[in-house]
PDB file of C-alpha atoms and ligand atoms in Angstrom:
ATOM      1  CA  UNK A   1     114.412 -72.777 135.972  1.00 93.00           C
ATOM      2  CA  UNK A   2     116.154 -74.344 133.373  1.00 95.00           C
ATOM      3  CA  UNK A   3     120.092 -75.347 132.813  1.00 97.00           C
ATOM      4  CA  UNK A   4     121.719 -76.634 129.655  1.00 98.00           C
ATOM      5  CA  UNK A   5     125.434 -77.843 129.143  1.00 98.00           C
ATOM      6  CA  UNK A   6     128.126 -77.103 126.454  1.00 98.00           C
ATOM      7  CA  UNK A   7     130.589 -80.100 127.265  1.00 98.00           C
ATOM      8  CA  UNK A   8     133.632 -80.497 125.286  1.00 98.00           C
ATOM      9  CA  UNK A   9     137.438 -80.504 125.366  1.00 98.00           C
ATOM     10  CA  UNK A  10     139.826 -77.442 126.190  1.00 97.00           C
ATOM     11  CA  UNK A  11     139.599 -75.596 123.007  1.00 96.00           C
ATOM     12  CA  UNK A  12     136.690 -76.799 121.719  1.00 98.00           C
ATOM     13  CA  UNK A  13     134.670 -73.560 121.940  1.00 97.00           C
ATOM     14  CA  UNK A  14     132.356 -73.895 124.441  1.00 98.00           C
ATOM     15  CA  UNK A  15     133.357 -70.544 125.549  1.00 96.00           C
ATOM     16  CA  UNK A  16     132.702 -68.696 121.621  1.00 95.00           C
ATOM     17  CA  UNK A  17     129.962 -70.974 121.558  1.00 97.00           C
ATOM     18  CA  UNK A  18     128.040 -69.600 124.556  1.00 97.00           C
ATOM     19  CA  UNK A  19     128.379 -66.054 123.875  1.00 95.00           C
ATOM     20  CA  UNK A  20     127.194 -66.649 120.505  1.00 96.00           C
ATOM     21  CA  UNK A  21     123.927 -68.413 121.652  1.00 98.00           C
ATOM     22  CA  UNK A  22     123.489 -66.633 125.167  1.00 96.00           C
ATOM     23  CA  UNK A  23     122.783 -62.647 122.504  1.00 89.00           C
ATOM     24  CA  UNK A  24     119.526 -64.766 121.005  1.00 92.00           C
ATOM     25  CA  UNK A  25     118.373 -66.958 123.025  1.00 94.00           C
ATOM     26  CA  UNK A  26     117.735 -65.287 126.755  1.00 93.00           C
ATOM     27  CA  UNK A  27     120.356 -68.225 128.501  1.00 96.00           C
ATOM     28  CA  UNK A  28     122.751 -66.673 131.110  1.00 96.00           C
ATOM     29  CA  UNK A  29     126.338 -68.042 130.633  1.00 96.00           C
ATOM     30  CA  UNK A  30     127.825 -69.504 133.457  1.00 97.00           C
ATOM     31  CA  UNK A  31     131.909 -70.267 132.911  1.00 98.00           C
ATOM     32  CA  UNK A  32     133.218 -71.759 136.084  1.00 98.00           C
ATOM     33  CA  UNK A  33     136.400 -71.254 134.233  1.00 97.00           C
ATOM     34  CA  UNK A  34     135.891 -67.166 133.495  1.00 96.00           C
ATOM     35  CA  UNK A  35     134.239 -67.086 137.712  1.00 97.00           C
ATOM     36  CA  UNK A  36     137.962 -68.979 138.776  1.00 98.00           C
ATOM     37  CA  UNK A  37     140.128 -66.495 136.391  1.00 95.00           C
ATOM     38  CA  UNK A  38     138.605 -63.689 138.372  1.00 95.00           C
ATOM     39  CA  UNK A  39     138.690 -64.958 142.237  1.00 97.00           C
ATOM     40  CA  UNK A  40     142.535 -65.705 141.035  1.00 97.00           C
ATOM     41  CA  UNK A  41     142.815 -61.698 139.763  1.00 94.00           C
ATOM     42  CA  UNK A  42     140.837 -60.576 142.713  1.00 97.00           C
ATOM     43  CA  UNK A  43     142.868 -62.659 145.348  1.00 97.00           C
ATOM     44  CA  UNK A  44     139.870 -64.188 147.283  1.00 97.00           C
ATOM     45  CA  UNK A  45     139.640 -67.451 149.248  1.00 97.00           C
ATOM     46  CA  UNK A  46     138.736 -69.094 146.145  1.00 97.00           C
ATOM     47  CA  UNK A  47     140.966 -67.884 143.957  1.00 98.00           C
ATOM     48  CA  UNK A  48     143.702 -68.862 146.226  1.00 97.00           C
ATOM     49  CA  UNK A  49     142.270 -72.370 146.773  1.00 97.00           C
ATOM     50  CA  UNK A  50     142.588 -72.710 142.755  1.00 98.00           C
ATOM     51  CA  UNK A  51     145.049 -71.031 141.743  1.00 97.00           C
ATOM     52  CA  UNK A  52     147.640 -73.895 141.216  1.00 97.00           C
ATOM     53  CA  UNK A  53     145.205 -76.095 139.974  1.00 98.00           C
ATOM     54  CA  UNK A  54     144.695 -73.785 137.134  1.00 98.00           C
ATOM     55  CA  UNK A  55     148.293 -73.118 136.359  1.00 96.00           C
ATOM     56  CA  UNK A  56     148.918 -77.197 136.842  1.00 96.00           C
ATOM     57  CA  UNK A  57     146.127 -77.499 134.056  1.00 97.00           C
ATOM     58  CA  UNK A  58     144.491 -79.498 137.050  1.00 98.00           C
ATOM     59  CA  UNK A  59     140.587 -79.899 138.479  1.00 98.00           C
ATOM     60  CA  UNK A  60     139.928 -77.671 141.080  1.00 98.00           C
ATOM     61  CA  UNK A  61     138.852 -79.627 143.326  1.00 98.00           C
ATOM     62  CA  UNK A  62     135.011 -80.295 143.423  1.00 98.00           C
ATOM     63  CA  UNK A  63     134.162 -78.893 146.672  1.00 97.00           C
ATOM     64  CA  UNK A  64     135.772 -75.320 145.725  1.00 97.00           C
ATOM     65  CA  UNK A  65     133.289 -75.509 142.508  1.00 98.00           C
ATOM     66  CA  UNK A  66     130.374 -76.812 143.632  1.00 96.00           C
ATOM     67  CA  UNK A  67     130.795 -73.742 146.419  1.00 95.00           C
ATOM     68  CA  UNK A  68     130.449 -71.129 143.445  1.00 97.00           C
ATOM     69  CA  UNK A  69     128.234 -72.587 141.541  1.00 96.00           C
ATOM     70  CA  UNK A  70     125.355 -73.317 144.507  1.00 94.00           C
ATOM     71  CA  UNK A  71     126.298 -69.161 145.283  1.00 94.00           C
ATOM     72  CA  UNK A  72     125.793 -68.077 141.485  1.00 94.00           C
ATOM     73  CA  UNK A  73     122.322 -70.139 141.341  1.00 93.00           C
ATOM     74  CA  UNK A  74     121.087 -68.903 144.760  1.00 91.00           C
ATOM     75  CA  UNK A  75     121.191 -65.303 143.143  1.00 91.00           C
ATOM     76  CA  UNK A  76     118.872 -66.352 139.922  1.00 87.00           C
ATOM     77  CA  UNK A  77     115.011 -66.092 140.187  1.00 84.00           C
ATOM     78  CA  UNK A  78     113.140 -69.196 139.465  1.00 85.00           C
ATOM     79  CA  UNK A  79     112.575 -68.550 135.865  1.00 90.00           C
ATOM     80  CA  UNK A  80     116.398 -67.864 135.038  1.00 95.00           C
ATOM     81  CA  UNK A  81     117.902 -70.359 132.008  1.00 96.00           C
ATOM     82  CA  UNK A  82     121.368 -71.403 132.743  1.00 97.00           C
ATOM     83  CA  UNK A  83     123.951 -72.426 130.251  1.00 98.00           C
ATOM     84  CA  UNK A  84     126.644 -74.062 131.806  1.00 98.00           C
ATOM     85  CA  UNK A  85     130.538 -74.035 130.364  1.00 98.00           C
ATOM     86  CA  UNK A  86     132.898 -75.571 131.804  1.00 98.00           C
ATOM     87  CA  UNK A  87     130.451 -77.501 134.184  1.00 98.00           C
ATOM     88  CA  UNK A  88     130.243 -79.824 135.345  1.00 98.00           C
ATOM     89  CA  UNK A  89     133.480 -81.311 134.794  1.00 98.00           C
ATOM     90  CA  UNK A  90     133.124 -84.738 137.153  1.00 98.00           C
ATOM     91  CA  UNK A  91     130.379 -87.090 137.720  1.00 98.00           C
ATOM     92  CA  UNK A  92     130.284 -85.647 141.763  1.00 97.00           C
ATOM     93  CA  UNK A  93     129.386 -82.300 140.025  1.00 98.00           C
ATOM     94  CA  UNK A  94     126.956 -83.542 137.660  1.00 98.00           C
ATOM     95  CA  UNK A  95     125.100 -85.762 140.239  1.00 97.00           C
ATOM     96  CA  UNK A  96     124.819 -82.251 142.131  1.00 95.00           C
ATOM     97  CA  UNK A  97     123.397 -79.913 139.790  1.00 96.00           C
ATOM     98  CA  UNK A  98     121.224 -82.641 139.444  1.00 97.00           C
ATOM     99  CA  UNK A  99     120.030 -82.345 143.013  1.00 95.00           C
ATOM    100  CA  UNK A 100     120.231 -78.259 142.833  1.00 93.00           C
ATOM    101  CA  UNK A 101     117.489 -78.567 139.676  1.00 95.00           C
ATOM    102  CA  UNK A 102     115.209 -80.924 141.664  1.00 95.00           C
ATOM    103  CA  UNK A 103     114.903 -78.695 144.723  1.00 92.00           C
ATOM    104  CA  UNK A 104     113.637 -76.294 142.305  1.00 91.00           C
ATOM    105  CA  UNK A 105     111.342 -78.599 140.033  1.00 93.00           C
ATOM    106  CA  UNK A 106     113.245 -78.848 136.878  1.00 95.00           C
ATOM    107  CA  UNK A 107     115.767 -80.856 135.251  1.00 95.00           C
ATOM    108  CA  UNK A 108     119.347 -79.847 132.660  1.00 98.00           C
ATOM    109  CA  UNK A 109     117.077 -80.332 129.518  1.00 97.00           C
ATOM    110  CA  UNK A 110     120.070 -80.479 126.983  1.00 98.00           C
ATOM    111  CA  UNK A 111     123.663 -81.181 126.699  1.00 98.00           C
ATOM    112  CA  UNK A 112     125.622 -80.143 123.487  1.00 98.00           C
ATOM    113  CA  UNK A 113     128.647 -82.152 123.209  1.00 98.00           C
ATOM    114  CA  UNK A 114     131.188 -80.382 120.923  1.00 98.00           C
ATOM    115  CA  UNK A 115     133.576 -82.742 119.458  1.00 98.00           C
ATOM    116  CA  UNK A 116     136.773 -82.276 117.672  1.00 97.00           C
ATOM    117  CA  UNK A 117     140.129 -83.791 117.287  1.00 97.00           C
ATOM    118  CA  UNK A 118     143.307 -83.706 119.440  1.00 96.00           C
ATOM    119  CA  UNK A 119     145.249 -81.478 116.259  1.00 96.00           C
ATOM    120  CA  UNK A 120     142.715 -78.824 116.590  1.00 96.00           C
ATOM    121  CA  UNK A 121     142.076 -77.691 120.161  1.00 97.00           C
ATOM    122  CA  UNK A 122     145.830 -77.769 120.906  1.00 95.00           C
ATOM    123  CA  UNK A 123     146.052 -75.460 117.628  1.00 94.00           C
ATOM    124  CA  UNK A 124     142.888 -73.670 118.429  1.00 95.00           C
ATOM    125  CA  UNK A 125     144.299 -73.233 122.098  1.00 96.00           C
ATOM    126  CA  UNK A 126     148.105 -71.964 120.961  1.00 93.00           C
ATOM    127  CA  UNK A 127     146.171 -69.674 119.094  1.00 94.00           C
ATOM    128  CA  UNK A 128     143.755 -68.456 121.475  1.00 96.00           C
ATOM    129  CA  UNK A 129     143.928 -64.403 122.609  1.00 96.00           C
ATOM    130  CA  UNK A 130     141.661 -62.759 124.807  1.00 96.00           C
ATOM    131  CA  UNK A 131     141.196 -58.766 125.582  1.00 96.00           C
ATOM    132  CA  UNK A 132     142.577 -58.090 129.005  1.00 94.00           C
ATOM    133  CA  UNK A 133     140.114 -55.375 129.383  1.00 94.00           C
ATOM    134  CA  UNK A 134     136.515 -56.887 128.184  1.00 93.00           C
ATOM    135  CA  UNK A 135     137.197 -60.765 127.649  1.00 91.00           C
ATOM    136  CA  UNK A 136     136.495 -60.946 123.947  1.00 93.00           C
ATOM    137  CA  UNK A 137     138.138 -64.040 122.492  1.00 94.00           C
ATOM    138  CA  UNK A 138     140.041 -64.339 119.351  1.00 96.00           C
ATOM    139  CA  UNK A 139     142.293 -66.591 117.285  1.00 96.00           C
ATOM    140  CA  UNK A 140     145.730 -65.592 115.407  1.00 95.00           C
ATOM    141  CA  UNK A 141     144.831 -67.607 112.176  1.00 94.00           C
ATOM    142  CA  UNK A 142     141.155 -68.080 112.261  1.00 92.00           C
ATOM    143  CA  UNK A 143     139.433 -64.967 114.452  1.00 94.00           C
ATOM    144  CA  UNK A 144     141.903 -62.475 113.864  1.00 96.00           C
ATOM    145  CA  UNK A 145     141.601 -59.128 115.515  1.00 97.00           C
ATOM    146  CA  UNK A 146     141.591 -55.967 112.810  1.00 98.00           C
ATOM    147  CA  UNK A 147     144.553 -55.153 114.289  1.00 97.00           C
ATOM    148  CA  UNK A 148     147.115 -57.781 115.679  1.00 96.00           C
ATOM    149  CA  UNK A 149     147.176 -57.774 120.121  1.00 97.00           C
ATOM    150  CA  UNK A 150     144.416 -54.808 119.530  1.00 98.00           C
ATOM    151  CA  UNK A 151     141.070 -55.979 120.895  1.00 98.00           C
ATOM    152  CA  UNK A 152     138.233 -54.962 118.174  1.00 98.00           C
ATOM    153  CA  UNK A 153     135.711 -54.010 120.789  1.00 96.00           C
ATOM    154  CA  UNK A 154     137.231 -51.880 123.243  1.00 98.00           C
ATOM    155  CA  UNK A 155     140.906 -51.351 122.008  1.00 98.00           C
ATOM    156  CA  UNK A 156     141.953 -53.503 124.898  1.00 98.00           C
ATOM    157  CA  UNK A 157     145.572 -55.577 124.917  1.00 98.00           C
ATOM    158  CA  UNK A 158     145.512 -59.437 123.808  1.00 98.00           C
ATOM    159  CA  UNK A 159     146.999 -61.415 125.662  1.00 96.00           C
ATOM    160  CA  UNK A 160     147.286 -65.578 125.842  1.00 95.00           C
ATOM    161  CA  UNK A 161     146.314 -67.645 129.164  1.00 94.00           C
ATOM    162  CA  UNK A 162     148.732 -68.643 131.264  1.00 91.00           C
ATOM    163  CA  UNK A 163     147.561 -72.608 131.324  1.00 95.00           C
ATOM    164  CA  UNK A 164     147.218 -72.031 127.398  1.00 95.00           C
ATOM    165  CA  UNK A 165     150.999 -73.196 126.771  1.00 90.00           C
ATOM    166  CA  UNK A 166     151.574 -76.159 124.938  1.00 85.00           C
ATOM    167  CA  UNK A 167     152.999 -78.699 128.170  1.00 87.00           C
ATOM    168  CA  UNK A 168     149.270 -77.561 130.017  1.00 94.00           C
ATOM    169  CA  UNK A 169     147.494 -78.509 127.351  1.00 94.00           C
ATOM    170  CA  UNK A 170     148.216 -81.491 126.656  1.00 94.00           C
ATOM    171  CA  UNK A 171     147.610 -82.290 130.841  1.00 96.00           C
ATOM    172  CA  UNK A 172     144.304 -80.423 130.426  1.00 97.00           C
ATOM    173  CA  UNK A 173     143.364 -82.920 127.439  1.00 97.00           C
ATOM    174  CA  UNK A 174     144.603 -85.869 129.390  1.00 97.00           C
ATOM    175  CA  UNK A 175     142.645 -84.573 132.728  1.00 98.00           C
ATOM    176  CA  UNK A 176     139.284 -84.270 130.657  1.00 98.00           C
ATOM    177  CA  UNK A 177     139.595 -87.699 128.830  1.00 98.00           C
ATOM    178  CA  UNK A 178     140.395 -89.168 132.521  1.00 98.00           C
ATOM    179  CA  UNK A 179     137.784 -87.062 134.638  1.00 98.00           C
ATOM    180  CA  UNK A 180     135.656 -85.752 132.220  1.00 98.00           C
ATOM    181  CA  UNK A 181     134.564 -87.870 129.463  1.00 97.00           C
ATOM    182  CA  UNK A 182     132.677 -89.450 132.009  1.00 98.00           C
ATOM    183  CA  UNK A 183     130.021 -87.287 131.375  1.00 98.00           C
ATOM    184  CA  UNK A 184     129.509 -88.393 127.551  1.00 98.00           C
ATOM    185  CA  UNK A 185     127.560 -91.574 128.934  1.00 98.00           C
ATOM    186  CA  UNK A 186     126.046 -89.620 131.875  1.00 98.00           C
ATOM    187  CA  UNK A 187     123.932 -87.788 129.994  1.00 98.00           C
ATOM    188  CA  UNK A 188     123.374 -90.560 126.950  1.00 98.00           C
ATOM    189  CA  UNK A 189     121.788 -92.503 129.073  1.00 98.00           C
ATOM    190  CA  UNK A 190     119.619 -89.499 130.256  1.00 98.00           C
ATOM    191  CA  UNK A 191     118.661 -89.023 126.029  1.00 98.00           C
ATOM    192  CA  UNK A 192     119.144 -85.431 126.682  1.00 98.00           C
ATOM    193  CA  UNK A 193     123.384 -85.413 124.971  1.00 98.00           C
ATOM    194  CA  UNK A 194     123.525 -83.810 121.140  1.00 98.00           C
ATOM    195  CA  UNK A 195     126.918 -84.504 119.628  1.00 98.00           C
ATOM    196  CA  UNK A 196     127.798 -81.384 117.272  1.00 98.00           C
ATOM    197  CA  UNK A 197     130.993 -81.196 115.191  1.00 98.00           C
ATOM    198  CA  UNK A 198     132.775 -78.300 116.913  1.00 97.00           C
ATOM    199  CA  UNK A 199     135.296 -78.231 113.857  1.00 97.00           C
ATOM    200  CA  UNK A 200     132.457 -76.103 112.116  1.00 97.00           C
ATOM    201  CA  UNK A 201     132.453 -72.689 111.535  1.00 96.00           C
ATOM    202  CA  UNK A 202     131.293 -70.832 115.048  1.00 96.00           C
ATOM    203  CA  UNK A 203     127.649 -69.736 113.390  1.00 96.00           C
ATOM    204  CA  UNK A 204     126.748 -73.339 112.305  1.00 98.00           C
ATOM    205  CA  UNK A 205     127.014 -74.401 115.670  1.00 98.00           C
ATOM    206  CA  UNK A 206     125.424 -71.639 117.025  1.00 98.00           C
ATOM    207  CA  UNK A 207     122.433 -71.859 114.535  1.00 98.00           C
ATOM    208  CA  UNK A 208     122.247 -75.643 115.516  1.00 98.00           C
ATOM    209  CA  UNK A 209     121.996 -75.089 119.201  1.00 98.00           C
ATOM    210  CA  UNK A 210     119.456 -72.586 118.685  1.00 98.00           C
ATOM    211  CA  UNK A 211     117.123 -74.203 116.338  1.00 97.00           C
ATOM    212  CA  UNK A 212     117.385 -77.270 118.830  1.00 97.00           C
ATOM    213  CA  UNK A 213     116.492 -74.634 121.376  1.00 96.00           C
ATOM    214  CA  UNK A 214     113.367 -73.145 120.312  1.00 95.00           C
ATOM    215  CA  UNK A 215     112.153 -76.304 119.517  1.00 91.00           C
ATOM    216  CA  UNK A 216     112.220 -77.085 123.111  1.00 79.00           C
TER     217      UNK A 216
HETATM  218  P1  AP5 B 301     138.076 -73.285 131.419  1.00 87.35           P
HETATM  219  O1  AP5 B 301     138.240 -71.842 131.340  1.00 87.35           O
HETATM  220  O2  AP5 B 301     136.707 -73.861 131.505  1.00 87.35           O
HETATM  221  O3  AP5 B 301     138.891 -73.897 130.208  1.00 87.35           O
HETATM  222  P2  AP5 B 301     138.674 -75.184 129.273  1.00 87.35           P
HETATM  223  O4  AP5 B 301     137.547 -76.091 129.542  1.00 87.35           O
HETATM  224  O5  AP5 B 301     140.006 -75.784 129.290  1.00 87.35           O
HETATM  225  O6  AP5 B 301     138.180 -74.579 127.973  1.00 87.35           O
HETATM  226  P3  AP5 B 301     138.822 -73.437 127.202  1.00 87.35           P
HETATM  227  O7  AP5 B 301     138.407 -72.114 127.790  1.00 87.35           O
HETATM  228  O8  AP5 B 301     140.291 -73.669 127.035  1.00 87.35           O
HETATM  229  O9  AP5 B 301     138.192 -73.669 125.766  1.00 87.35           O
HETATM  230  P4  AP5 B 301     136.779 -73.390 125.136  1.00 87.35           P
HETATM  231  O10 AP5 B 301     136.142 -74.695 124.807  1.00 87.35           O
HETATM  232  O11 AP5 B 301     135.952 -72.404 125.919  1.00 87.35           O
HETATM  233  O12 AP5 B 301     137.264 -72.731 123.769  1.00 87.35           O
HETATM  234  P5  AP5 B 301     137.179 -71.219 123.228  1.00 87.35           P
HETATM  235  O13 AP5 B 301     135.768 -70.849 122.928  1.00 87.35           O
HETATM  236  O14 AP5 B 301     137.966 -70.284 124.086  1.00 87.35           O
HETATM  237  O15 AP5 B 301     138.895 -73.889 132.652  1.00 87.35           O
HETATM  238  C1  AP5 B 301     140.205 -73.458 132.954  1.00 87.35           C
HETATM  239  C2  AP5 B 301     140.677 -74.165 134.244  1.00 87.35           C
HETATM  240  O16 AP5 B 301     139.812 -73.813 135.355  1.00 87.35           O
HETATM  241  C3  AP5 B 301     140.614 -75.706 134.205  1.00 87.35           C
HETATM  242  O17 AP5 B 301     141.796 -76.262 133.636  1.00 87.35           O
HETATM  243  C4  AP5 B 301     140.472 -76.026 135.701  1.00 87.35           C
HETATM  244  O18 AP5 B 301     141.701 -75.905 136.358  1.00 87.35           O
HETATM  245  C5  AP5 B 301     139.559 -74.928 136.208  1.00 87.35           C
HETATM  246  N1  AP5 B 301     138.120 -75.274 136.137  1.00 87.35           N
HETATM  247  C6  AP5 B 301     137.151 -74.616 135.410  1.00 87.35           C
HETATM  248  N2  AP5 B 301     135.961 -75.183 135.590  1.00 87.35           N
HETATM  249  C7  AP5 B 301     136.147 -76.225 136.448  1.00 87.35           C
HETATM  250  C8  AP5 B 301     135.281 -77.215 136.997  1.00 87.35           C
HETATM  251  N3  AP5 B 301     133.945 -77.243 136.681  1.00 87.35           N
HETATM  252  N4  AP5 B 301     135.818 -78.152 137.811  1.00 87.35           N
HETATM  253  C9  AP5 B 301     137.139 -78.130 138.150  1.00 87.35           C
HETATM  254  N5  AP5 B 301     138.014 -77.228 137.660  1.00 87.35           N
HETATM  255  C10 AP5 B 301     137.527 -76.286 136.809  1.00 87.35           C
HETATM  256  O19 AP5 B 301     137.912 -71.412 121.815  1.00 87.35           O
HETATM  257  C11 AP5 B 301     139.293 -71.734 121.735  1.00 87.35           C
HETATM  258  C12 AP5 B 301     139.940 -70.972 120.555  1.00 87.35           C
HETATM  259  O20 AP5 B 301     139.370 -71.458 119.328  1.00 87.35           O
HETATM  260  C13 AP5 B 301     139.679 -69.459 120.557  1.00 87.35           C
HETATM  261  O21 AP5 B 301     140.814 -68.806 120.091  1.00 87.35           O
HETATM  262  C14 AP5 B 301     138.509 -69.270 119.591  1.00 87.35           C
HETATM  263  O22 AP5 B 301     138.565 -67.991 118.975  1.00 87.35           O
HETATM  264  C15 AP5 B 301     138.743 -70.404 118.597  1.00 87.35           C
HETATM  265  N6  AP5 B 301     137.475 -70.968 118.076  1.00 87.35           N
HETATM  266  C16 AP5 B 301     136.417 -71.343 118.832  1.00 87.35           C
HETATM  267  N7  AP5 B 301     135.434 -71.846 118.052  1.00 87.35           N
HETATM  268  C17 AP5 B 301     135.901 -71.795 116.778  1.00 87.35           C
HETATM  269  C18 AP5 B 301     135.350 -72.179 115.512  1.00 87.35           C
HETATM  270  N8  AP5 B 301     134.153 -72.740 115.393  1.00 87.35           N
HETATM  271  N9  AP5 B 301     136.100 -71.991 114.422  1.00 87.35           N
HETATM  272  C19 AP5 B 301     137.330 -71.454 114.520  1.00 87.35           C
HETATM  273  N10 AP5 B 301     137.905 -71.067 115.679  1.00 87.35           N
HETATM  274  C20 AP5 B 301     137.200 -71.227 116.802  1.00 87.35           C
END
């Protein structure tokens, strides 16, 4: 088994990142955020439980998370690769994935830490659209879709996240520098955290993380 992490600020492009890298490299993507957006559509217990944490631009809390992620790894094999976005989010869910990778003999081996500045992910986040029907993601100025609200893949609508206005987003920065950031020296002081400047173009970053990858 192995796990790696794309940590970074709302907006940053973890997300765009990971399902750039996830086609070429044979990682699964894991987005606690994409798992909570559905148990909200689909009504369950756990979508219920997080449903005004999301819309607060709060952390669900860490018991509700570390629930779904423990379920999501028990399904892998031994030999699956997880990249994580999203997660962990607090120190109590970093110290546990931890634990879940020793019980099964491994370790995270890498966290890419994509950094940018306050100005761009809340303009990268106003700008943000995703396809109702498949999940692409696109931007108004910078990924625009052929045809504006018209989703190039499947002809789905666009539409913009509810916690993507501008008052959540600025609690959703606040929440990550205060709960979050955390993590920055976490995994510094493991020697496994590679800083990337997320203000790139998406396939720089993606052509870093792999070549990083396959050197590993
Ligand atoms: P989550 O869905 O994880 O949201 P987030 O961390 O706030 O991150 P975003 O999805 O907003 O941004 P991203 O970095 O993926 O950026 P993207 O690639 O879309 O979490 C949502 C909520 O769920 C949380 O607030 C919390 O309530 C809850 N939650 C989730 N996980 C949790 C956990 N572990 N613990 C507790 N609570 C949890 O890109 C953004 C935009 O920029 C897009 O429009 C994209 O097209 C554009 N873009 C991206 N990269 C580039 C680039 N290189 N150049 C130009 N444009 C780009």
């Amino acid at each position: 088994m192995d796990a790696i992490i794309l940590l970074g600020a709302p907006g940053a492009g973890k997300g765009t990142i990971a399902d750039l890298v996830k086609e070429k490299s044979g990682y699964l993507h894991v987005s606690t955020g994409d798992m909570l957006r559905a148990a909200v559509k689909a009504q369950t217990a756990v979508g219920l439980k997080a449903k005004s944490f999301m819309e607060a631009g709060e952390l669900v809390p860490d018991e509700v998370i570390i629930g779904i992620v423990r379920e999501r790894m028990a399904q892998g094999g031994q030999d699956e690769k997880y990249m994580f976005d999203g997660f962990p989010r607090t120190l109590e869910q970093a110290r546990l994935l931890d634990a879940v990778m020793e019980e099964a003999g491994s370790r995270v081996s890498r966290v890419f830490l994509l950094e940018a500045s306050k100005e761009l992910l809340v303009s990268r986040i106003s700008g943000r659209r995703i396809c109702r029907n498949c999940g692409a993601v696109y931007h108004v100025q910078n990924i625009p879709p052929q045809v504006e609200g018209v989703c190039d893949s499947c002809g789905g609508e666009l539409y913009q996240r509810k916690d993507d206005s501008e008052e959540t987003v600025l609690n959703r920065l606040e929440v990550y520098k205060k709960q979050t950031a955390a993590l920055i020296d976490y995994y510094d002081a493991k020697s496994i955290l590679l800083r990337l400047d997320a203000s790139q173009p998406k396939e720089v970053t993606q052509a870093r993380i792999l070549e990083v990858l396959s050197r590993s």
